[in-house]
JSON list of C-alpha atoms in Angstrom, two decimals:
[
{"chain": "A", "resi": 15, "resn": "MET", "atom": "CA", "xyz": [-20.11, 32.39, -5.35]},
{"chain": "A", "resi": 16, "resn": "ARG", "atom": "CA", "xyz": [-17.25, 29.58, -4.14]},
{"chain": "A", "resi": 17, "resn": "ILE", "atom": "CA", "xyz": [-14.47, 28.95, -2.78]},
{"chain": "A", "resi": 18, "resn": "MET", "atom": "CA", "xyz": [-11.40, 27.32, -4.09]},
{"chain": "A", "resi": 19, "resn": "GLY", "atom": "CA", "xyz": [-9.11, 25.23, -2.19]},
{"chain": "A", "resi": 20, "resn": "LEU", "atom": "CA", "xyz": [-6.16, 24.25, -3.27]},
{"chain": "A", "resi": 21, "resn": "ASP", "atom": "CA", "xyz": [-2.93, 22.08, -1.47]},
{"chain": "A", "resi": 22, "resn": "VAL", "atom": "CA", "xyz": [-0.06, 22.81, -4.26]},
{"chain": "A", "resi": 23, "resn": "GLY", "atom": "CA", "xyz": [2.72, 20.16, -4.08]},
{"chain": "A", "resi": 24, "resn": "THR", "atom": "CA", "xyz": [6.11, 20.44, -7.04]},
{"chain": "A", "resi": 25, "resn": "LYS", "atom": "CA", "xyz": [4.32, 18.04, -8.94]},
{"chain": "A", "resi": 26, "resn": "THR", "atom": "CA", "xyz": [0.19, 18.55, -8.46]},
{"chain": "A", "resi": 27, "resn": "VAL", "atom": "CA", "xyz": [-2.15, 20.58, -7.09]},
{"chain": "A", "resi": 28, "resn": "GLY", "atom": "CA", "xyz": [-5.10, 19.24, -5.07]},
{"chain": "A", "resi": 29, "resn": "VAL", "atom": "CA", "xyz": [-8.28, 20.89, -5.77]},
{"chain": "A", "resi": 30, "resn": "ALA", "atom": "CA", "xyz": [-11.40, 21.63, -3.62]},
{"chain": "A", "resi": 31, "resn": "ILE", "atom": "CA", "xyz": [-14.66, 24.14, -4.07]},
{"chain": "A", "resi": 32, "resn": "SER", "atom": "CA", "xyz": [-16.95, 24.82, -1.82]},
{"chain": "A", "resi": 33, "resn": "ASP", "atom": "CA", "xyz": [-20.96, 24.94, -2.34]},
{"chain": "A", "resi": 34, "resn": "ALA", "atom": "CA", "xyz": [-22.70, 27.87, -3.04]},
{"chain": "A", "resi": 35, "resn": "LEU", "atom": "CA", "xyz": [-23.40, 28.77, 0.67]},
{"chain": "A", "resi": 36, "resn": "GLY", "atom": "CA", "xyz": [-19.43, 28.29, 1.77]},
{"chain": "A", "resi": 37, "resn": "TRP", "atom": "CA", "xyz": [-20.04, 25.54, 4.52]},
{"chain": "A", "resi": 38, "resn": "THR", "atom": "CA", "xyz": [-18.67, 22.49, 3.14]},
{"chain": "A", "resi": 39, "resn": "ALA", "atom": "CA", "xyz": [-15.98, 21.52, 0.75]},
{"chain": "A", "resi": 40, "resn": "GLN", "atom": "CA", "xyz": [-15.63, 18.92, -1.70]},
{"chain": "A", "resi": 41, "resn": "GLY", "atom": "CA", "xyz": [-12.71, 17.43, -3.83]},
{"chain": "A", "resi": 42, "resn": "ILE", "atom": "CA", "xyz": [-12.93, 17.70, -7.38]},
{"chain": "A", "resi": 43, "resn": "GLU", "atom": "CA", "xyz": [-9.59, 17.32, -8.62]},
{"chain": "A", "resi": 44, "resn": "THR", "atom": "CA", "xyz": [-5.73, 16.50, -8.86]},
{"chain": "A", "resi": 45, "resn": "VAL", "atom": "CA", "xyz": [-4.22, 19.09, -11.26]},
{"chain": "A", "resi": 46, "resn": "LYS", "atom": "CA", "xyz": [-0.41, 17.85, -12.73]},
{"chain": "A", "resi": 47, "resn": "ILE", "atom": "CA", "xyz": [1.84, 20.51, -12.62]},
{"chain": "A", "resi": 48, "resn": "ASP", "atom": "CA", "xyz": [5.82, 21.00, -13.32]},
{"chain": "A", "resi": 49, "resn": "GLU", "atom": "CA", "xyz": [7.30, 23.46, -10.80]},
{"chain": "A", "resi": 50, "resn": "ASP", "atom": "CA", "xyz": [10.70, 23.12, -11.86]},
{"chain": "A", "resi": 51, "resn": "ALA", "atom": "CA", "xyz": [9.30, 23.99, -16.00]},
{"chain": "A", "resi": 52, "resn": "GLY", "atom": "CA", "xyz": [7.37, 26.51, -14.93]},
{"chain": "A", "resi": 53, "resn": "GLN", "atom": "CA", "xyz": [3.98, 25.31, -15.34]},
{"chain": "A", "resi": 54, "resn": "PHE", "atom": "CA", "xyz": [1.33, 25.75, -12.91]},
{"chain": "A", "resi": 55, "resn": "GLY", "atom": "CA", "xyz": [-1.87, 24.33, -14.42]},
{"chain": "A", "resi": 56, "resn": "ILE", "atom": "CA", "xyz": [-3.59, 28.08, -14.67]},
{"chain": "A", "resi": 57, "resn": "ASN", "atom": "CA", "xyz": [-5.22, 26.78, -17.53]},
{"chain": "A", "resi": 58, "resn": "ARG", "atom": "CA", "xyz": [-7.09, 23.94, -15.66]},
{"chain": "A", "resi": 59, "resn": "ILE", "atom": "CA", "xyz": [-7.12, 26.74, -12.59]},
{"chain": "A", "resi": 60, "resn": "ARG", "atom": "CA", "xyz": [-9.20, 28.92, -15.01]},
{"chain": "A", "resi": 61, "resn": "GLU", "atom": "CA", "xyz": [-11.52, 26.86, -16.24]},
{"chain": "A", "resi": 62, "resn": "LEU", "atom": "CA", "xyz": [-12.24, 25.49, -13.06]},
{"chain": "A", "resi": 63, "resn": "ILE", "atom": "CA", "xyz": [-13.07, 28.80, -12.06]},
{"chain": "A", "resi": 64, "resn": "ALA", "atom": "CA", "xyz": [-15.11, 29.64, -14.58]},
{"chain": "A", "resi": 65, "resn": "GLU", "atom": "CA", "xyz": [-17.55, 26.17, -13.90]},
{"chain": "A", "resi": 66, "resn": "TYR", "atom": "CA", "xyz": [-17.06, 26.72, -10.53]},
{"chain": "A", "resi": 67, "resn": "ASP", "atom": "CA", "xyz": [-18.08, 30.57, -10.13]},
{"chain": "A", "resi": 68, "resn": "VAL", "atom": "CA", "xyz": [-15.07, 31.42, -7.78]},
{"chain": "A", "resi": 69, "resn": "SER", "atom": "CA", "xyz": [-14.95, 34.23, -5.88]},
{"chain": "A", "resi": 70, "resn": "GLU", "atom": "CA", "xyz": [-11.96, 33.24, -4.16]},
{"chain": "A", "resi": 71, "resn": "PHE", "atom": "CA", "xyz": [-8.33, 31.53, -3.06]},
{"chain": "A", "resi": 72, "resn": "VAL", "atom": "CA", "xyz": [-7.79, 29.71, 0.02]},
{"chain": "A", "resi": 73, "resn": "VAL", "atom": "CA", "xyz": [-3.89, 28.28, -0.19]},
{"chain": "A", "resi": 74, "resn": "GLY", "atom": "CA", "xyz": [-2.01, 25.49, 1.86]},
{"chain": "A", "resi": 75, "resn": "TYR", "atom": "CA", "xyz": [0.25, 27.66, 3.93]},
{"chain": "A", "resi": 76, "resn": "PRO", "atom": "CA", "xyz": [2.66, 24.89, 5.03]},
{"chain": "A", "resi": 77, "resn": "LYS", "atom": "CA", "xyz": [4.84, 26.53, 8.22]},
{"chain": "A", "resi": 78, "resn": "ASN", "atom": "CA", "xyz": [7.09, 24.94, 9.94]},
{"chain": "A", "resi": 79, "resn": "MET", "atom": "CA", "xyz": [6.02, 23.83, 13.34]},
{"chain": "A", "resi": 80, "resn": "ASN", "atom": "CA", "xyz": [7.92, 26.57, 14.99]},
{"chain": "A", "resi": 81, "resn": "ASN", "atom": "CA", "xyz": [6.43, 28.88, 13.01]},
{"chain": "A", "resi": 82, "resn": "THR", "atom": "CA", "xyz": [8.68, 30.05, 10.30]},
{"chain": "A", "resi": 83, "resn": "ILE", "atom": "CA", "xyz": [8.29, 29.13, 6.76]},
{"chain": "A", "resi": 84, "resn": "GLY", "atom": "CA", "xyz": [10.17, 27.60, 4.50]},
{"chain": "A", "resi": 85, "resn": "PRO", "atom": "CA", "xyz": [11.26, 26.08, 0.69]},
{"chain": "A", "resi": 86, "resn": "ARG", "atom": "CA", "xyz": [7.19, 24.83, 0.63]},
{"chain": "A", "resi": 87, "resn": "GLY", "atom": "CA", "xyz": [6.02, 27.89, 2.55]},
{"chain": "A", "resi": 88, "resn": "GLU", "atom": "CA", "xyz": [7.88, 30.18, -0.13]},
{"chain": "A", "resi": 89, "resn": "ALA", "atom": "CA", "xyz": [6.54, 27.98, -2.85]},
{"chain": "A", "resi": 90, "resn": "SER", "atom": "CA", "xyz": [3.20, 28.72, -2.09]},
{"chain": "A", "resi": 91, "resn": "GLU", "atom": "CA", "xyz": [3.52, 32.37, -1.40]},
{"chain": "A", "resi": 92, "resn": "GLN", "atom": "CA", "xyz": [4.34, 32.58, -4.69]},
{"chain": "A", "resi": 93, "resn": "TYR", "atom": "CA", "xyz": [1.29, 30.50, -5.97]},
{"chain": "A", "resi": 94, "resn": "ALA", "atom": "CA", "xyz": [-0.95, 32.77, -4.13]},
{"chain": "A", "resi": 95, "resn": "ALA", "atom": "CA", "xyz": [0.70, 35.89, -6.00]},
{"chain": "A", "resi": 96, "resn": "LEU", "atom": "CA", "xyz": [0.32, 34.21, -9.42]},
{"chain": "A", "resi": 97, "resn": "LEU", "atom": "CA", "xyz": [-3.04, 33.24, -8.93]},
{"chain": "A", "resi": 98, "resn": "LYS", "atom": "CA", "xyz": [-3.68, 37.30, -7.38]},
{"chain": "A", "resi": 99, "resn": "GLU", "atom": "CA", "xyz": [-1.93, 38.26, -10.31]},
{"chain": "A", "resi": 100, "resn": "THR", "atom": "CA", "xyz": [-3.49, 35.96, -12.89]},
{"chain": "A", "resi": 101, "resn": "PHE", "atom": "CA", "xyz": [-7.62, 36.14, -11.95]},
{"chain": "A", "resi": 102, "resn": "GLY", "atom": "CA", "xyz": [-7.52, 39.58, -9.99]},
{"chain": "A", "resi": 103, "resn": "LEU", "atom": "CA", "xyz": [-9.58, 37.63, -6.79]},
{"chain": "A", "resi": 104, "resn": "PRO", "atom": "CA", "xyz": [-8.96, 37.27, -3.60]},
{"chain": "A", "resi": 105, "resn": "VAL", "atom": "CA", "xyz": [-6.39, 34.86, -2.02]},
{"chain": "A", "resi": 106, "resn": "VAL", "atom": "CA", "xyz": [-6.10, 33.50, 1.73]},
{"chain": "A", "resi": 107, "resn": "LEU", "atom": "CA", "xyz": [-2.54, 31.80, 2.87]},
{"chain": "A", "resi": 108, "resn": "TRP", "atom": "CA", "xyz": [-4.15, 29.06, 5.28]},
{"chain": "A", "resi": 109, "resn": "ASP", "atom": "CA", "xyz": [-1.79, 27.13, 7.88]},
{"chain": "A", "resi": 110, "resn": "GLU", "atom": "CA", "xyz": [-1.75, 23.87, 6.45]},
{"chain": "A", "resi": 111, "resn": "ARG", "atom": "CA", "xyz": [0.76, 22.23, 8.87]},
{"chain": "A", "resi": 112, "resn": "LEU", "atom": "CA", "xyz": [-0.27, 18.38, 9.22]},
{"chain": "A", "resi": 113, "resn": "THR", "atom": "CA", "xyz": [-3.20, 18.33, 6.50]},
{"chain": "A", "resi": 114, "resn": "THR", "atom": "CA", "xyz": [-1.48, 16.42, 4.15]},
{"chain": "A", "resi": 115, "resn": "MET", "atom": "CA", "xyz": [-0.41, 13.82, 7.38]},
{"chain": "A", "resi": 116, "resn": "ALA", "atom": "CA", "xyz": [-4.13, 13.89, 8.51]},
{"chain": "A", "resi": 117, "resn": "ALA", "atom": "CA", "xyz": [-5.78, 13.24, 5.08]},
{"chain": "A", "resi": 118, "resn": "GLU", "atom": "CA", "xyz": [-3.52, 9.74, 4.51]},
{"chain": "A", "resi": 119, "resn": "ARG", "atom": "CA", "xyz": [-4.55, 8.71, 8.18]},
{"chain": "A", "resi": 120, "resn": "LEU", "atom": "CA", "xyz": [-8.47, 9.23, 7.22]},
{"chain": "A", "resi": 121, "resn": "LEU", "atom": "CA", "xyz": [-7.55, 6.93, 4.16]},
{"chain": "A", "resi": 122, "resn": "ILE", "atom": "CA", "xyz": [-6.03, 4.20, 5.70]},
{"chain": "A", "resi": 123, "resn": "ASP", "atom": "CA", "xyz": [-8.54, 4.26, 8.18]},
{"chain": "A", "resi": 124, "resn": "ALA", "atom": "CA", "xyz": [-10.60, 4.12, 5.42]},
{"chain": "A", "resi": 125, "resn": "ASP", "atom": "CA", "xyz": [-8.77, 1.05, 4.41]},
{"chain": "A", "resi": 126, "resn": "VAL", "atom": "CA", "xyz": [-7.73, 2.86, 1.17]},
{"chain": "A", "resi": 127, "resn": "SER", "atom": "CA", "xyz": [-5.02, 0.82, -0.84]},
{"chain": "A", "resi": 128, "resn": "ARG", "atom": "CA", "xyz": [-1.30, 2.75, -1.17]},
{"chain": "A", "resi": 129, "resn": "LYS", "atom": "CA", "xyz": [-2.33, 3.18, -4.87]},
{"chain": "A", "resi": 130, "resn": "LYS", "atom": "CA", "xyz": [-5.64, 4.57, -4.51]},
{"chain": "A", "resi": 131, "resn": "ARG", "atom": "CA", "xyz": [-3.92, 6.86, -1.29]},
{"chain": "A", "resi": 132, "resn": "LYS", "atom": "CA", "xyz": [-1.30, 8.25, -3.88]},
{"chain": "A", "resi": 133, "resn": "ASN", "atom": "CA", "xyz": [-4.20, 9.33, -6.67]},
{"chain": "A", "resi": 134, "resn": "VAL", "atom": "CA", "xyz": [-6.23, 11.27, -4.02]},
{"chain": "A", "resi": 135, "resn": "ILE", "atom": "CA", "xyz": [-4.17, 12.34, -1.42]},
{"chain": "A", "resi": 136, "resn": "ASP", "atom": "CA", "xyz": [-3.43, 15.86, -2.17]},
{"chain": "A", "resi": 137, "resn": "LYS", "atom": "CA", "xyz": [-7.18, 16.25, -3.40]},
{"chain": "A", "resi": 138, "resn": "MET", "atom": "CA", "xyz": [-7.93, 15.62, 0.52]},
{"chain": "A", "resi": 139, "resn": "ALA", "atom": "CA", "xyz": [-5.11, 18.10, 1.67]},
{"chain": "A", "resi": 140, "resn": "ALA", "atom": "CA", "xyz": [-7.49, 20.34, -0.53]},
{"chain": "A", "resi": 141, "resn": "VAL", "atom": "CA", "xyz": [-10.73, 19.48, 1.36]},
{"chain": "A", "resi": 142, "resn": "MET", "atom": "CA", "xyz": [-8.83, 19.60, 5.08]},
{"chain": "A", "resi": 143, "resn": "ILE", "atom": "CA", "xyz": [-7.52, 23.17, 3.62]},
{"chain": "A", "resi": 144, "resn": "LEU", "atom": "CA", "xyz": [-11.11, 24.84, 2.55]},
{"chain": "A", "resi": 145, "resn": "GLN", "atom": "CA", "xyz": [-13.10, 23.04, 5.20]},
{"chain": "A", "resi": 146, "resn": "GLY", "atom": "CA", "xyz": [-10.41, 24.68, 7.99]},
{"chain": "A", "resi": 147, "resn": "TYR", "atom": "CA", "xyz": [-11.22, 27.62, 6.58]},
{"chain": "A", "resi": 148, "resn": "LEU", "atom": "CA", "xyz": [-15.01, 27.40, 5.81]},
{"chain": "A", "resi": 149, "resn": "ASP", "atom": "CA", "xyz": [-15.55, 26.52, 9.30]},
{"chain": "A", "resi": 150, "resn": "SER", "atom": "CA", "xyz": [-13.31, 29.35, 10.18]},
{"chain": "A", "resi": 151, "resn": "LYS", "atom": "CA", "xyz": [-15.29, 31.51, 8.82]},
{"chain": "A", "resi": 152, "resn": "ASN", "atom": "CA", "xyz": [-18.91, 30.24, 9.91]},
{"chain": "A", "resi": 153, "resn": "ARG", "atom": "CA", "xyz": [-18.26, 30.40, 13.48]}
]
């Protein structure tokens, strides 16, 4: 049983998966969505759940720096509720403040081109969200 980490945006969802022991997170893909059109990539998420034997979700929860919840945080809450309703699996909202910026810095430090960064940033953010959650459980 593995844990799936998700970084939810308006156009894409970055997806990461834990190893079977729940120690490490690996990025697997970026799922295209269209929040405005109500298309949330649920069919692809369903396929990934089956492929990786997922038992739990960790959804990035972008709080404001003063700990309040803004529009993106509310969107993450709604996505988490959709996952729970659709799949009946536990969903944890995980504080992801600055995760995307940290992922971007990591990629810049690794000298990844701007074009390539754009293609992997959401997946990398999902890895950082999931790894933070796994590290908190394995202390």
